[in-house]
Amino acid sequence: MKTILITGASRGIGAATARLAAERGFSVAVNYNKRKEEAEKVVEAIKQKGGHAKAFQADVSKEGDVLRLFEEVDTEFGSLTTLVNNAGILEKQYLLENITSQRWQRIFEANTLSVFLCCREAIKRISPKYGGSGGTIVNVSSIASRTGAPFEYIDYAASKGAVDSLTIGLSRELADENIRVNAVRPAFIHTDIHASGGEPNRIERIKEAIPLKRGGLSSEVAEAILWLATEQSSYSTGIFIDVSGGR
Ligand code: NAP
């Protein structure tokens, strides 16, 4: 059976991806950081439909936690085939001149260092070089990587820009090892992340400027992630799917 680890799957896009992955036949490792109860609900929903899932606590911005997470997933599920780097944060909308170096560091640790650490540990399970049989990595970036998120959160945009570069580089490094690395770049998705930016109704404010004139659903992003995670996308590596209503 294929096994997928999804970081930040206690809610939002990660939770929707976990549910869809289970429907597509994956055993699902549901990572969370703080929201244990919500992660357990995701696991329960999967089990009720006959799927296989387990919740794993780890702060993926911390190296020690990531090493422990992968060991726990090894013990529970055996060989990993797929990694979705979805965990991410943003902070209050600020001009760059007001961003502290501590905040910049927090954002980069949560959004970028985490992706590097999880990719490195996944390679050691998935690559034939280490006894694996190949697989896929999907990174959840953001269209902020190309818009830069001016007047809102340039730190967040820059952290996602780094994820895009990592995706391109790693896709080429791993192409010979039967590992494909791709990314999804969402925007304006109805989740609780916008409240962290200090504006829970952000999508309402800007929806007229979105060509499709609405926000997106986590399930719509999950479809793109699962396409990249499975054999359906077998001839694609190093690509980006923008799920952003036309922006
Ligand atoms: P969300 O609803 O706020 O959920 C974020 C998830 O990430 C939660 O499950 C949270 O876990 C987890 N997380 C955060 N920091 C973590 C850490 N250090 N270690 C482990 N888990 C951590 O966000 P979302 O909107 O679904 O966003 C998911 C991804 O999509 C993010 O990478 C985000 O940047 C990207 N994205 C979202 C949008 C959008 O419009 N929503 C647009 C572009 C990109 P706990 O709750 O357990 O702490």
Coordinates of C-alpha atoms and ligand atoms in Angstrom, one line a residue:
M1 CA 0.0 0.0 0.0
K2 CA 1.2 3.5 -0.8
T3 CA 1.9 5.7 2.3
I4 CA 1.7 9.5 2.3
L5 CA 2.9 11.9 5.0
I6 CA 1.1 15.2 5.0
T7 CA 2.5 17.9 7.2
G8 CA 0.1 20.4 8.8
A9 CA -2.9 18.1 8.2
S10 CA -5.0 19.0 11.3
R11 CA -7.1 21.5 9.3
G12 CA -7.5 23.5 6.1
I13 CA -5.7 22.3 2.9
G14 CA -3.7 19.6 4.7
A15 CA -6.9 18.0 6.2
A16 CA -8.7 18.0 2.9
T17 CA -5.6 16.4 1.3
A18 CA -5.5 13.8 4.0
R19 CA -9.1 12.8 3.4
L20 CA -8.7 12.7 -0.4
A21 CA -5.5 10.7 -0.2
A22 CA -7.3 8.1 1.9
E23 CA -10.1 7.9 -0.7
R24 CA -7.4 7.3 -3.3
G25 CA -6.0 4.4 -1.4
F26 CA -3.1 5.8 0.6
S27 CA -2.3 5.1 4.2
V28 CA -2.2 8.6 5.6
A29 CA 0.2 10.0 8.2
V30 CA -1.5 13.1 9.5
N31 CA 1.0 15.5 11.0
Y32 CA 0.0 18.3 13.3
N33 CA 1.7 20.7 15.6
K34 CA -0.7 22.1 18.2
R35 CA -4.2 20.9 17.3
K36 CA -4.2 17.3 18.4
E37 CA -8.0 17.1 18.6
E38 CA -8.6 18.4 15.1
A39 CA -5.9 15.9 13.8
E40 CA -7.7 13.1 15.6
K41 CA -11.0 14.1 13.9
V42 CA -9.3 13.9 10.5
V43 CA -8.0 10.4 11.4
E44 CA -11.4 9.3 12.7
A45 CA -13.2 10.5 9.5
I46 CA -10.8 8.5 7.4
K47 CA -11.2 5.4 9.5
Q48 CA -14.9 5.6 9.4
K49 CA -14.7 5.3 5.6
G50 CA -12.5 2.2 5.9
G51 CA -9.2 4.0 5.4
H52 CA -5.9 3.8 7.3
A53 CA -4.6 6.8 9.1
K54 CA -2.7 7.9 12.2
A55 CA -1.9 11.3 13.7
F56 CA 1.7 12.3 14.5
Q57 CA 2.6 15.4 16.5
A58 CA 5.8 17.2 15.3
D59 CA 6.8 20.8 14.9
V60 CA 8.3 20.5 11.4
S61 CA 10.3 23.7 11.8
K62 CA 12.5 21.8 14.4
E63 CA 15.1 19.3 13.2
G64 CA 14.7 17.0 16.2
D65 CA 10.9 16.8 15.7
V66 CA 11.3 16.0 12.0
L67 CA 13.7 13.1 12.7
R68 CA 11.4 11.7 15.3
L69 CA 8.3 12.1 13.0
F70 CA 9.9 10.1 10.2
E71 CA 11.0 7.4 12.6
E72 CA 7.5 7.1 14.0
V73 CA 6.0 7.0 10.5
D74 CA 8.5 4.2 9.6
T75 CA 7.4 2.2 12.6
E76 CA 3.7 2.7 12.0
F77 CA 3.5 2.4 8.2
G78 CA 6.8 1.0 6.9
S79 CA 8.0 2.4 3.6
L80 CA 7.0 6.0 2.8
T81 CA 6.1 6.7 -0.9
T82 CA 4.9 10.2 -0.8
L83 CA 5.5 13.5 1.1
V84 CA 3.3 16.6 1.0
N85 CA 5.0 19.6 2.6
N86 CA 1.9 21.6 3.5
A87 CA 2.5 23.0 6.9
G88 CA 2.8 26.8 6.8
I89 CA 2.2 30.0 8.7
L90 CA 1.8 33.7 8.1
E91 CA 1.7 36.5 10.6
K92 CA -0.1 39.9 10.7
Q93 CA -0.2 42.1 7.6
Y94 CA 2.8 44.5 8.1
L95 CA 5.0 46.7 5.9
L96 CA 8.4 45.2 5.5
E97 CA 9.9 48.1 7.4
N98 CA 8.0 46.9 10.5
I99 CA 9.0 43.2 10.4
T100 CA 11.4 42.1 13.1
S101 CA 14.3 39.7 12.4
Q102 CA 12.7 37.3 14.9
R103 CA 9.5 37.2 12.9
W104 CA 11.4 36.8 9.6
Q105 CA 13.2 33.8 11.1
R106 CA 10.0 32.3 12.5
I107 CA 8.4 32.5 9.0
F108 CA 11.4 31.0 7.3
E109 CA 11.7 28.2 9.8
A110 CA 8.0 27.2 9.6
N111 CA 7.7 27.6 5.8
T112 CA 11.1 26.9 4.3
L113 CA 13.4 25.1 6.8
S114 CA 10.6 22.6 7.4
V115 CA 10.4 21.8 3.7
F116 CA 14.1 21.2 3.4
L117 CA 14.2 19.0 6.5
C118 CA 11.2 16.9 5.5
C119 CA 12.5 16.5 1.9
R120 CA 15.9 15.3 3.2
E121 CA 14.3 12.7 5.5
A122 CA 11.9 11.6 2.8
I123 CA 14.7 11.0 0.3
K124 CA 16.3 8.6 2.7
R125 CA 13.1 6.5 2.7
I126 CA 11.9 6.9 -0.9
S127 CA 15.1 6.8 -3.0
P128 CA 16.3 3.5 -4.5
K129 CA 19.7 4.7 -3.3
Y130 CA 18.5 4.0 0.2
G131 CA 16.4 0.9 -0.5
G132 CA 13.2 2.7 -1.4
S133 CA 11.3 2.3 -4.7
G134 CA 10.7 5.9 -5.8
G135 CA 7.8 8.2 -5.2
T136 CA 6.7 11.8 -5.2
I137 CA 7.1 15.0 -3.2
V138 CA 4.5 17.8 -3.4
N139 CA 5.3 21.2 -1.9
V140 CA 2.5 23.6 -1.0
S141 CA 3.9 27.0 -2.0
S142 CA 1.7 30.1 -2.8
I143 CA 1.2 32.5 -5.6
A144 CA 2.7 35.0 -3.2
S145 CA 6.0 33.6 -4.4
R146 CA 5.4 35.5 -7.7
T147 CA 3.3 38.4 -6.5
G148 CA 5.6 39.2 -3.5
A149 CA 2.6 40.0 -1.2
P150 CA 3.4 43.7 -1.0
F151 CA 1.7 45.6 1.9
E152 CA 0.7 42.2 3.5
Y153 CA 3.6 39.8 4.2
I154 CA 6.7 39.9 2.0
D155 CA 8.4 37.6 4.6
Y156 CA 5.8 34.9 3.8
A157 CA 6.1 35.5 0.0
A158 CA 9.9 35.2 0.2
S159 CA 9.7 32.0 2.2
K160 CA 7.5 30.5 -0.5
G161 CA 9.8 31.8 -3.2
A162 CA 12.5 29.7 -1.6
V163 CA 10.2 26.7 -1.7
D164 CA 9.8 27.2 -5.4
S165 CA 13.5 27.3 -6.0
L166 CA 14.0 24.2 -3.8
T167 CA 11.2 22.4 -5.9
I168 CA 13.0 23.1 -9.2
G169 CA 16.5 22.2 -7.9
L170 CA 15.4 19.0 -6.1
S171 CA 13.2 17.8 -9.1
R172 CA 16.4 17.8 -11.2
E173 CA 18.5 16.2 -8.5
L174 CA 16.1 13.4 -8.0
A175 CA 14.9 12.8 -11.6
D176 CA 17.2 9.8 -12.0
E177 CA 16.0 8.3 -8.7
N178 CA 12.4 7.8 -9.7
I179 CA 11.3 10.7 -7.4
R180 CA 9.2 13.5 -8.9
V181 CA 9.1 16.8 -7.0
N182 CA 6.3 19.3 -7.9
A183 CA 4.4 22.2 -6.2
V184 CA 1.0 23.6 -5.9
R185 CA 0.6 27.3 -5.5
P186 CA -2.8 28.2 -4.0
A187 CA -4.3 31.6 -3.2
F188 CA -7.5 32.9 -1.7
I189 CA -8.5 29.5 -0.2
H190 CA -11.2 29.6 2.5
T191 CA -9.2 28.4 5.5
D192 CA -8.4 29.9 8.9
I193 CA -4.9 31.0 7.9
H194 CA -6.2 34.5 6.9
A195 CA -7.2 35.1 10.6
S196 CA -3.5 34.7 11.4
G197 CA -2.8 37.6 9.1
G198 CA -5.3 39.7 11.1
E199 CA -8.0 39.7 8.4
P200 CA -10.3 36.7 8.6
N201 CA -12.5 38.1 5.8
R202 CA -9.6 38.9 3.4
I203 CA -11.1 36.9 0.6
E204 CA -14.4 38.9 0.7
R205 CA -12.4 42.2 0.5
I206 CA -10.4 41.1 -2.7
K207 CA -12.8 38.7 -4.4
E208 CA -13.8 41.2 -7.1
A209 CA -10.2 41.3 -8.2
I210 CA -10.0 37.5 -8.6
P211 CA -10.9 36.6 -12.2
L212 CA -13.2 33.7 -11.0
K213 CA -14.7 36.2 -8.5
R214 CA -14.6 33.8 -5.5
G215 CA -12.3 32.2 -3.0
G216 CA -11.3 28.6 -3.5
L217 CA -12.0 25.5 -1.4
S218 CA -9.4 23.3 0.3
S219 CA -10.8 20.4 -1.6
E220 CA -9.9 22.1 -4.9
V221 CA -6.3 22.4 -3.8
A222 CA -6.3 18.8 -2.6
E223 CA -7.3 17.6 -6.1
A224 CA -4.2 19.3 -7.6
I225 CA -1.9 17.9 -4.8
L226 CA -3.2 14.4 -5.4
W227 CA -2.8 14.7 -9.1
L228 CA 0.9 15.6 -8.6
A229 CA 1.3 12.9 -5.9
T230 CA 0.1 10.0 -8.1
E231 CA 1.0 8.3 -11.4
Q232 CA -1.6 10.5 -13.2
S233 CA 1.1 13.1 -13.4
S234 CA 3.9 10.7 -14.4
Y235 CA 5.5 12.9 -17.0
S236 CA 5.7 16.0 -14.8
T237 CA 8.5 17.1 -12.5
G238 CA 9.6 20.5 -11.3
I239 CA 6.2 22.0 -12.2
F240 CA 3.8 24.4 -10.4
I241 CA 0.0 24.2 -10.5
D242 CA -1.5 27.5 -9.6
V243 CA -4.9 27.0 -7.8
S244 CA -5.7 30.7 -7.5
G245 CA -8.9 31.6 -9.4
G246 CA -7.0 33.0 -12.3
R247 CA -4.7 35.4 -10.5
Ligands
NAP1 P1 -4.2 26.6 8.1 O1 -5.6 26.3 8.0 O2 -3.7 27.7 9.0 O3 -3.5 25.2 8.5 C1 -2.1 25.2 8.7 C2 -1.7 23.8 9.2 O4 -0.3 23.8 9.3 C3 -2.3 23.4 10.5 O5 -2.6 22.0 10.4 C4 -1.1 23.5 11.4 O6 -1.1 22.6 12.5 C5 0.1 23.3 10.5 N1 1.3 23.8 11.0 C6 1.7 25.1 11.1 N2 3.0 25.2 11.5 C7 3.4 23.9 11.8 C8 4.6 23.4 12.2 N3 5.6 24.1 12.6 N4 4.7 22.0 12.3 C9 3.6 21.2 12.0 N5 2.5 21.7 11.5 C10 2.4 23.0 11.4 O7 -3.5 26.9 6.7 P2 -4.0 26.5 5.2 O8 -4.6 27.7 4.6 O9 -4.6 25.2 5.1 O10 -2.5 26.5 4.5 C11 -1.9 25.2 4.2 C12 -0.7 25.6 3.3 O11 -1.2 26.3 2.1 C13 0.3 26.5 3.9 O12 1.6 26.2 3.5 C14 0.0 27.9 3.3 O13 1.1 28.8 3.3 C15 -0.5 27.5 1.9 N6 -1.3 28.5 1.3 C16 -2.6 28.7 1.7 C17 -3.4 29.7 1.1 C18 -4.8 30.0 1.5 O14 -5.4 30.9 0.9 N7 -5.4 29.3 2.5 C19 -2.8 30.4 0.0 C20 -1.6 30.1 -0.4 C21 -0.8 29.1 0.2 P3 -1.6 22.9 14.0 O15 -3.0 23.5 13.7 O16 -1.8 21.5 14.6 O17 -0.7 23.8 14.7

